[in-house]
């Protein structure tokens, strides 16, 4: 049974490993999120914004030419058609309504490549909330367009200048800020990571993805359950959303695809389940890439969204329990799969999503199988990477 327990554990993984100073903030969230999320008021606002602002339900598209190529019936869940171009906004919409209902006035967030920062800045503009996004100084250099997007949307982007000046340092900075402004500030985390209740809360906001897949597949195929669901995993929020309503339906196979980078054994990879060991990262016990003395190893992936040294605790549990199947796709293969989808279906996918597509080459399935691939985002943001790679 895949289900979070009261302390936030999925099997051996999860929990809330946080400094004492953060305890009141996390406790307030933990004690209120379920009640608020289940209130009619919340549901009405959430679903109305998902419909009219985000553009949900996103289509479940039968990809005929892709299906012919791989010899199965393949559907694409089109999260790339969400406002802002990816699934991340499902979560930020949910969290900003929650923040409002908790009486918060200010939002903070951390961002690596800037995509979660943009999704947060977007909903803050929508709700007229003050928004500060912490971003590693080096990431700000690498991801200038996203920095400018956030600024256009009215957010403050604050460089994190300590340590490696990347995501880890931005997260530390955001946590420090949260500790010093506990009463009026909500911290929006961008994936199914962080201390309990974040992983379960974010998964529930994203679970709209599998809720829609169920009825859309029923309409198209006369059954709610595909044989196989495939999704890429950075922290794991789009995968958790696509898997959520199938966790406890064992006849539906769940395939999670991590970034192999330059190769799982190259020293430049983000394949956490292949390389990771149990440890604590960002407030939860999970699998992470670390040295023997517990130093986090810098991950590598060509896709910014998968470039994360850990994995959400629910995925660590899916791996550990054998409920999920885990695959790693290298940079080069992901890029080729991105071009393949562009040519076969006229859809340029985000490079993250291209990892899920490429896994079709590794996963064994039958010709009669119905497969759903979660197309987490569109490729516009990755144009520079496609151009630099050039193999098309
Ligand atoms: C951020 C991102 C991801 C990775 O994040 P998850 O939490 O693992 O879903 C995947 N795809 C796209 C398009 C993203 O923007």
PDB file of C-alpha atoms in Angstrom, residues 120-308:
ATOM      1  CA  UNK A 120       5.483  30.990  -8.320  1.00  0.00           C
ATOM      2  CA  UNK A 121       5.892  34.545  -9.629  1.00  0.00           C
ATOM      3  CA  UNK A 122       2.936  33.870 -11.948  1.00  0.00           C
ATOM      4  CA  UNK A 123       0.490  32.917  -9.189  1.00  0.00           C
ATOM      5  CA  UNK A 124       1.740  35.738  -6.945  1.00  0.00           C
ATOM      6  CA  UNK A 125       0.907  38.215  -9.697  1.00  0.00           C
ATOM      7  CA  UNK A 126      -2.480  36.527 -10.064  1.00  0.00           C
ATOM      8  CA  UNK A 127      -3.224  36.943  -6.349  1.00  0.00           C
ATOM      9  CA  UNK A 128      -1.464  40.261  -5.779  1.00  0.00           C
ATOM     10  CA  UNK A 129       0.962  38.727  -3.267  1.00  0.00           C
ATOM     11  CA  UNK A 130       4.479  39.912  -2.533  1.00  0.00           C
ATOM     12  CA  UNK A 131       6.959  37.424  -4.030  1.00  0.00           C
ATOM     13  CA  UNK A 132      10.649  36.819  -3.368  1.00  0.00           C
ATOM     14  CA  UNK A 133      12.505  34.057  -5.173  1.00  0.00           C
ATOM     15  CA  UNK A 134      15.955  32.887  -4.037  1.00  0.00           C
ATOM     16  CA  UNK A 135      18.232  31.670  -6.769  1.00  0.00           C
ATOM     17  CA  UNK A 136      21.897  30.686  -6.806  1.00  0.00           C
ATOM     18  CA  UNK A 137      24.086  33.396  -8.275  1.00  0.00           C
ATOM     19  CA  UNK A 138      25.507  30.977 -10.829  1.00  0.00           C
ATOM     20  CA  UNK A 139      22.022  29.785 -11.807  1.00  0.00           C
ATOM     21  CA  UNK A 140      20.966  33.411 -12.328  1.00  0.00           C
ATOM     22  CA  UNK A 141      23.791  33.764 -14.839  1.00  0.00           C
ATOM     23  CA  UNK A 142      22.879  30.517 -16.599  1.00  0.00           C
ATOM     24  CA  UNK A 143      19.126  31.149 -16.715  1.00  0.00           C
ATOM     25  CA  UNK A 144      18.807  34.829 -17.525  1.00  0.00           C
ATOM     26  CA  UNK A 145      15.489  34.626 -19.434  1.00  0.00           C
ATOM     27  CA  UNK A 146      13.746  33.040 -16.440  1.00  0.00           C
ATOM     28  CA  UNK A 147      15.194  35.694 -14.117  1.00  0.00           C
ATOM     29  CA  UNK A 148      13.729  38.358 -16.388  1.00  0.00           C
ATOM     30  CA  UNK A 149      10.382  36.523 -16.618  1.00  0.00           C
ATOM     31  CA  UNK A 150      10.138  36.579 -12.825  1.00  0.00           C
ATOM     32  CA  UNK A 151      10.991  40.273 -12.749  1.00  0.00           C
ATOM     33  CA  UNK A 152       8.426  41.087 -15.437  1.00  0.00           C
ATOM     34  CA  UNK A 153       5.858  39.301 -13.287  1.00  0.00           C
ATOM     35  CA  UNK A 154       6.794  41.557 -10.381  1.00  0.00           C
ATOM     36  CA  UNK A 155       8.874  39.164  -8.261  1.00  0.00           C
ATOM     37  CA  UNK A 156      12.119  40.024  -6.483  1.00  0.00           C
ATOM     38  CA  UNK A 157      14.911  37.646  -7.402  1.00  0.00           C
ATOM     39  CA  UNK A 158      17.568  37.443  -4.710  1.00  0.00           C
ATOM     40  CA  UNK A 159      20.929  35.817  -5.479  1.00  0.00           C
ATOM     41  CA  UNK A 160      22.225  33.154  -3.110  1.00  0.00           C
ATOM     42  CA  UNK A 161      25.937  33.835  -2.902  1.00  0.00           C
ATOM     43  CA  UNK A 162      27.133  31.157  -0.482  1.00  0.00           C
ATOM     44  CA  UNK A 163      28.575  27.695  -1.169  1.00  0.00           C
ATOM     45  CA  UNK A 164      28.248  26.442  -4.729  1.00  0.00           C
ATOM     46  CA  UNK A 165      25.828  29.329  -5.546  1.00  0.00           C
ATOM     47  CA  UNK A 166      23.225  26.932  -6.930  1.00  0.00           C
ATOM     48  CA  UNK A 167      19.913  25.345  -5.883  1.00  0.00           C
ATOM     49  CA  UNK A 168      21.113  23.974  -2.533  1.00  0.00           C
ATOM     50  CA  UNK A 169      22.267  27.415  -1.443  1.00  0.00           C
ATOM     51  CA  UNK A 170      19.063  29.057  -2.689  1.00  0.00           C
ATOM     52  CA  UNK A 171      17.085  26.540  -0.598  1.00  0.00           C
ATOM     53  CA  UNK A 172      19.154  27.335   2.497  1.00  0.00           C
ATOM     54  CA  UNK A 173      18.593  31.047   1.967  1.00  0.00           C
ATOM     55  CA  UNK A 174      14.815  30.590   1.541  1.00  0.00           C
ATOM     56  CA  UNK A 175      14.673  28.508   4.734  1.00  0.00           C
ATOM     57  CA  UNK A 176      16.603  31.177   6.647  1.00  0.00           C
ATOM     58  CA  UNK A 177      14.137  33.802   5.454  1.00  0.00           C
ATOM     59  CA  UNK A 178      11.201  31.646   6.439  1.00  0.00           C
ATOM     60  CA  UNK A 179      12.559  31.183   9.944  1.00  0.00           C
ATOM     61  CA  UNK A 180      12.850  34.938  10.401  1.00  0.00           C
ATOM     62  CA  UNK A 181       9.343  35.723   8.995  1.00  0.00           C
ATOM     63  CA  UNK A 182       7.158  32.883  10.233  1.00  0.00           C
ATOM     64  CA  UNK A 183       3.883  34.732  10.735  1.00  0.00           C
ATOM     65  CA  UNK A 184       3.188  36.416   7.411  1.00  0.00           C
ATOM     66  CA  UNK A 185       5.165  34.251   4.966  1.00  0.00           C
ATOM     67  CA  UNK A 186       4.443  30.997   3.122  1.00  0.00           C
ATOM     68  CA  UNK A 187       7.244  29.051   1.486  1.00  0.00           C
ATOM     69  CA  UNK A 188       6.160  27.426  -1.804  1.00  0.00           C
ATOM     70  CA  UNK A 189       8.219  24.305  -2.482  1.00  0.00           C
ATOM     71  CA  UNK A 190       8.218  23.197  -6.117  1.00  0.00           C
ATOM     72  CA  UNK A 191       8.293  19.415  -6.040  1.00  0.00           C
ATOM     73  CA  UNK A 192       7.385  16.415  -3.861  1.00  0.00           C
ATOM     74  CA  UNK A 193      10.395  17.130  -1.643  1.00  0.00           C
ATOM     75  CA  UNK A 194      11.021  18.913   1.644  1.00  0.00           C
ATOM     76  CA  UNK A 195       9.723  18.161   5.137  1.00  0.00           C
ATOM     77  CA  UNK A 196       6.286  16.626   5.707  1.00  0.00           C
ATOM     78  CA  UNK A 197       3.640  17.767   4.744  1.00  0.00           C
ATOM     79  CA  UNK A 198       5.144  19.194   1.544  1.00  0.00           C
ATOM     80  CA  UNK A 199       5.702  15.952  -0.410  1.00  0.00           C
ATOM     81  CA  UNK A 200       2.150  14.703   0.122  1.00  0.00           C
ATOM     82  CA  UNK A 201       0.596  18.137  -0.284  1.00  0.00           C
ATOM     83  CA  UNK A 202       2.366  18.771  -3.596  1.00  0.00           C
ATOM     84  CA  UNK A 203       1.496  15.255  -4.811  1.00  0.00           C
ATOM     85  CA  UNK A 204      -2.151  15.902  -4.041  1.00  0.00           C
ATOM     86  CA  UNK A 205      -2.151  19.151  -6.012  1.00  0.00           C
ATOM     87  CA  UNK A 206      -0.524  17.346  -8.929  1.00  0.00           C
ATOM     88  CA  UNK A 207      -2.813  14.319  -8.608  1.00  0.00           C
ATOM     89  CA  UNK A 208      -5.282  16.154 -10.828  1.00  0.00           C
ATOM     90  CA  UNK A 209      -3.155  14.670 -13.638  1.00  0.00           C
ATOM     91  CA  UNK A 210      -4.071  11.034 -12.920  1.00  0.00           C
ATOM     92  CA  UNK A 211      -7.606  12.009 -11.908  1.00  0.00           C
ATOM     93  CA  UNK A 212      -8.056  13.312 -15.459  1.00  0.00           C
ATOM     94  CA  UNK A 213      -6.225  10.399 -17.092  1.00  0.00           C
ATOM     95  CA  UNK A 214      -8.691   7.987 -15.471  1.00  0.00           C
ATOM     96  CA  UNK A 215     -11.839   9.495 -16.912  1.00  0.00           C
ATOM     97  CA  UNK A 216     -10.228  10.484 -20.212  1.00  0.00           C
ATOM     98  CA  UNK A 217      -8.976   6.956 -20.797  1.00  0.00           C
ATOM     99  CA  UNK A 218     -12.365   5.578 -19.807  1.00  0.00           C
ATOM    100  CA  UNK A 219     -13.928   7.757 -22.504  1.00  0.00           C
ATOM    101  CA  UNK A 220     -11.426   6.710 -25.148  1.00  0.00           C
ATOM    102  CA  UNK A 221     -10.743   3.084 -24.294  1.00  0.00           C
ATOM    103  CA  UNK A 222     -13.612   2.053 -22.033  1.00  0.00           C
ATOM    104  CA  UNK A 223     -11.266   1.528 -19.092  1.00  0.00           C
ATOM    105  CA  UNK A 224      -9.662   3.759 -16.506  1.00  0.00           C
ATOM    106  CA  UNK A 225      -6.394   1.880 -16.191  1.00  0.00           C
ATOM    107  CA  UNK A 226      -3.576   1.919 -18.700  1.00  0.00           C
ATOM    108  CA  UNK A 227      -1.062  -0.932 -18.590  1.00  0.00           C
ATOM    109  CA  UNK A 228       1.844   1.428 -18.068  1.00  0.00           C
ATOM    110  CA  UNK A 229       2.365   5.048 -17.012  1.00  0.00           C
ATOM    111  CA  UNK A 230       5.726   6.664 -17.784  1.00  0.00           C
ATOM    112  CA  UNK A 231       6.979   9.945 -16.310  1.00  0.00           C
ATOM    113  CA  UNK A 232      10.322  11.659 -15.804  1.00  0.00           C
ATOM    114  CA  UNK A 233      11.552  12.311 -12.269  1.00  0.00           C
ATOM    115  CA  UNK A 234      13.542  15.277 -11.034  1.00  0.00           C
ATOM    116  CA  UNK A 235      12.144  15.734  -7.548  1.00  0.00           C
ATOM    117  CA  UNK A 236       9.180  13.736  -8.756  1.00  0.00           C
ATOM    118  CA  UNK A 237       6.095  15.966  -8.799  1.00  0.00           C
ATOM    119  CA  UNK A 238       4.850  15.338 -12.327  1.00  0.00           C
ATOM    120  CA  UNK A 239       5.439  11.613 -11.850  1.00  0.00           C
ATOM    121  CA  UNK A 240       3.661  11.613  -8.481  1.00  0.00           C
ATOM    122  CA  UNK A 241       0.724  13.395 -10.111  1.00  0.00           C
ATOM    123  CA  UNK A 242       0.560  10.919 -12.983  1.00  0.00           C
ATOM    124  CA  UNK A 243       0.933   7.898 -10.661  1.00  0.00           C
ATOM    125  CA  UNK A 244      -1.154   9.061  -7.697  1.00  0.00           C
ATOM    126  CA  UNK A 245      -4.507   7.431  -8.445  1.00  0.00           C
ATOM    127  CA  UNK A 246      -2.726   4.285  -9.629  1.00  0.00           C
ATOM    128  CA  UNK A 247      -0.398   3.787  -6.629  1.00  0.00           C
ATOM    129  CA  UNK A 248      -2.574   1.017  -5.252  1.00  0.00           C
ATOM    130  CA  UNK A 249      -3.685  -0.514  -8.558  1.00  0.00           C
ATOM    131  CA  UNK A 250      -0.906  -3.089  -9.038  1.00  0.00           C
ATOM    132  CA  UNK A 251      -1.964  -4.018 -12.586  1.00  0.00           C
ATOM    133  CA  UNK A 252      -0.892  -0.531 -13.706  1.00  0.00           C
ATOM    134  CA  UNK A 253       2.897  -0.474 -14.073  1.00  0.00           C
ATOM    135  CA  UNK A 254       4.551   2.759 -12.956  1.00  0.00           C
ATOM    136  CA  UNK A 255       7.772   3.691 -14.739  1.00  0.00           C
ATOM    137  CA  UNK A 256       9.878   6.547 -13.379  1.00  0.00           C
ATOM    138  CA  UNK A 257      12.641   7.883 -15.602  1.00  0.00           C
ATOM    139  CA  UNK A 258      15.670   9.617 -14.154  1.00  0.00           C
ATOM    140  CA  UNK A 259      18.394  11.576 -15.899  1.00  0.00           C
ATOM    141  CA  UNK A 260      21.440   9.456 -16.653  1.00  0.00           C
ATOM    142  CA  UNK A 261      23.409  12.554 -17.664  1.00  0.00           C
ATOM    143  CA  UNK A 262      26.616  11.584 -19.457  1.00  0.00           C
ATOM    144  CA  UNK A 263      26.085   8.003 -18.250  1.00  0.00           C
ATOM    145  CA  UNK A 264      25.100   6.537 -14.879  1.00  0.00           C
ATOM    146  CA  UNK A 265      28.728   5.650 -14.090  1.00  0.00           C
ATOM    147  CA  UNK A 266      30.340   8.708 -15.658  1.00  0.00           C
ATOM    148  CA  UNK A 267      30.429  10.809 -12.488  1.00  0.00           C
ATOM    149  CA  UNK A 268      28.108  13.244 -14.294  1.00  0.00           C
ATOM    150  CA  UNK A 269      24.638  11.912 -13.686  1.00  0.00           C
ATOM    151  CA  UNK A 270      21.423  12.568 -11.781  1.00  0.00           C
ATOM    152  CA  UNK A 271      20.210   8.943 -11.621  1.00  0.00           C
ATOM    153  CA  UNK A 272      19.447   9.001  -7.908  1.00  0.00           C
ATOM    154  CA  UNK A 273      17.990   5.517  -7.469  1.00  0.00           C
ATOM    155  CA  UNK A 274      20.944   3.966  -9.299  1.00  0.00           C
ATOM    156  CA  UNK A 275      23.576   5.971  -7.415  1.00  0.00           C
ATOM    157  CA  UNK A 276      21.959   7.157  -4.211  1.00  0.00           C
ATOM    158  CA  UNK A 277      21.935   5.948  -0.630  1.00  0.00           C
ATOM    159  CA  UNK A 278      19.559   6.831   2.214  1.00  0.00           C
ATOM    160  CA  UNK A 279      20.151  10.192   3.833  1.00  0.00           C
ATOM    161  CA  UNK A 280      18.461  13.448   4.725  1.00  0.00           C
ATOM    162  CA  UNK A 281      18.042  16.144   2.091  1.00  0.00           C
ATOM    163  CA  UNK A 282      15.928  19.318   2.362  1.00  0.00           C
ATOM    164  CA  UNK A 283      14.163  18.090   5.464  1.00  0.00           C
ATOM    165  CA  UNK A 284      13.201  14.556   4.508  1.00  0.00           C
ATOM    166  CA  UNK A 285      14.764  11.125   4.601  1.00  0.00           C
ATOM    167  CA  UNK A 286      15.188   9.881   1.085  1.00  0.00           C
ATOM    168  CA  UNK A 287      17.664   8.522  -1.432  1.00  0.00           C
ATOM    169  CA  UNK A 288      20.321  10.983  -2.452  1.00  0.00           C
ATOM    170  CA  UNK A 289      23.643  11.108  -4.214  1.00  0.00           C
ATOM    171  CA  UNK A 290      26.260  11.614  -1.513  1.00  0.00           C
ATOM    172  CA  UNK A 291      29.838  10.789  -0.657  1.00  0.00           C
ATOM    173  CA  UNK A 292      30.651   8.283   2.075  1.00  0.00           C
ATOM    174  CA  UNK A 293      30.865  11.080   4.605  1.00  0.00           C
ATOM    175  CA  UNK A 294      27.497  12.485   3.571  1.00  0.00           C
ATOM    176  CA  UNK A 295      28.465  15.385   1.299  1.00  0.00           C
ATOM    177  CA  UNK A 296      25.903  15.905  -1.466  1.00  0.00           C
ATOM    178  CA  UNK A 297      27.361  15.102  -4.892  1.00  0.00           C
ATOM    179  CA  UNK A 298      26.635  17.721  -7.566  1.00  0.00           C
ATOM    180  CA  UNK A 299      24.303  16.102 -10.096  1.00  0.00           C
ATOM    181  CA  UNK A 300      24.419  16.570 -13.839  1.00  0.00           C
ATOM    182  CA  UNK A 301      21.687  16.474 -16.461  1.00  0.00           C
ATOM    183  CA  UNK A 302      21.249  18.298 -19.752  1.00  0.00           C
ATOM    184  CA  UNK A 303      17.750  19.167 -18.529  1.00  0.00           C
ATOM    185  CA  UNK A 304      17.677  21.707 -15.716  1.00  0.00           C
ATOM    186  CA  UNK A 305      14.510  20.232 -14.192  1.00  0.00           C
ATOM    187  CA  UNK A 306      16.073  16.816 -13.611  1.00  0.00           C
ATOM    188  CA  UNK A 307      19.364  18.154 -12.295  1.00  0.00           C
ATOM    189  CA  UNK A 308      18.638  17.341  -8.634  1.00  0.00           C
TER     190      UNK A 308
END
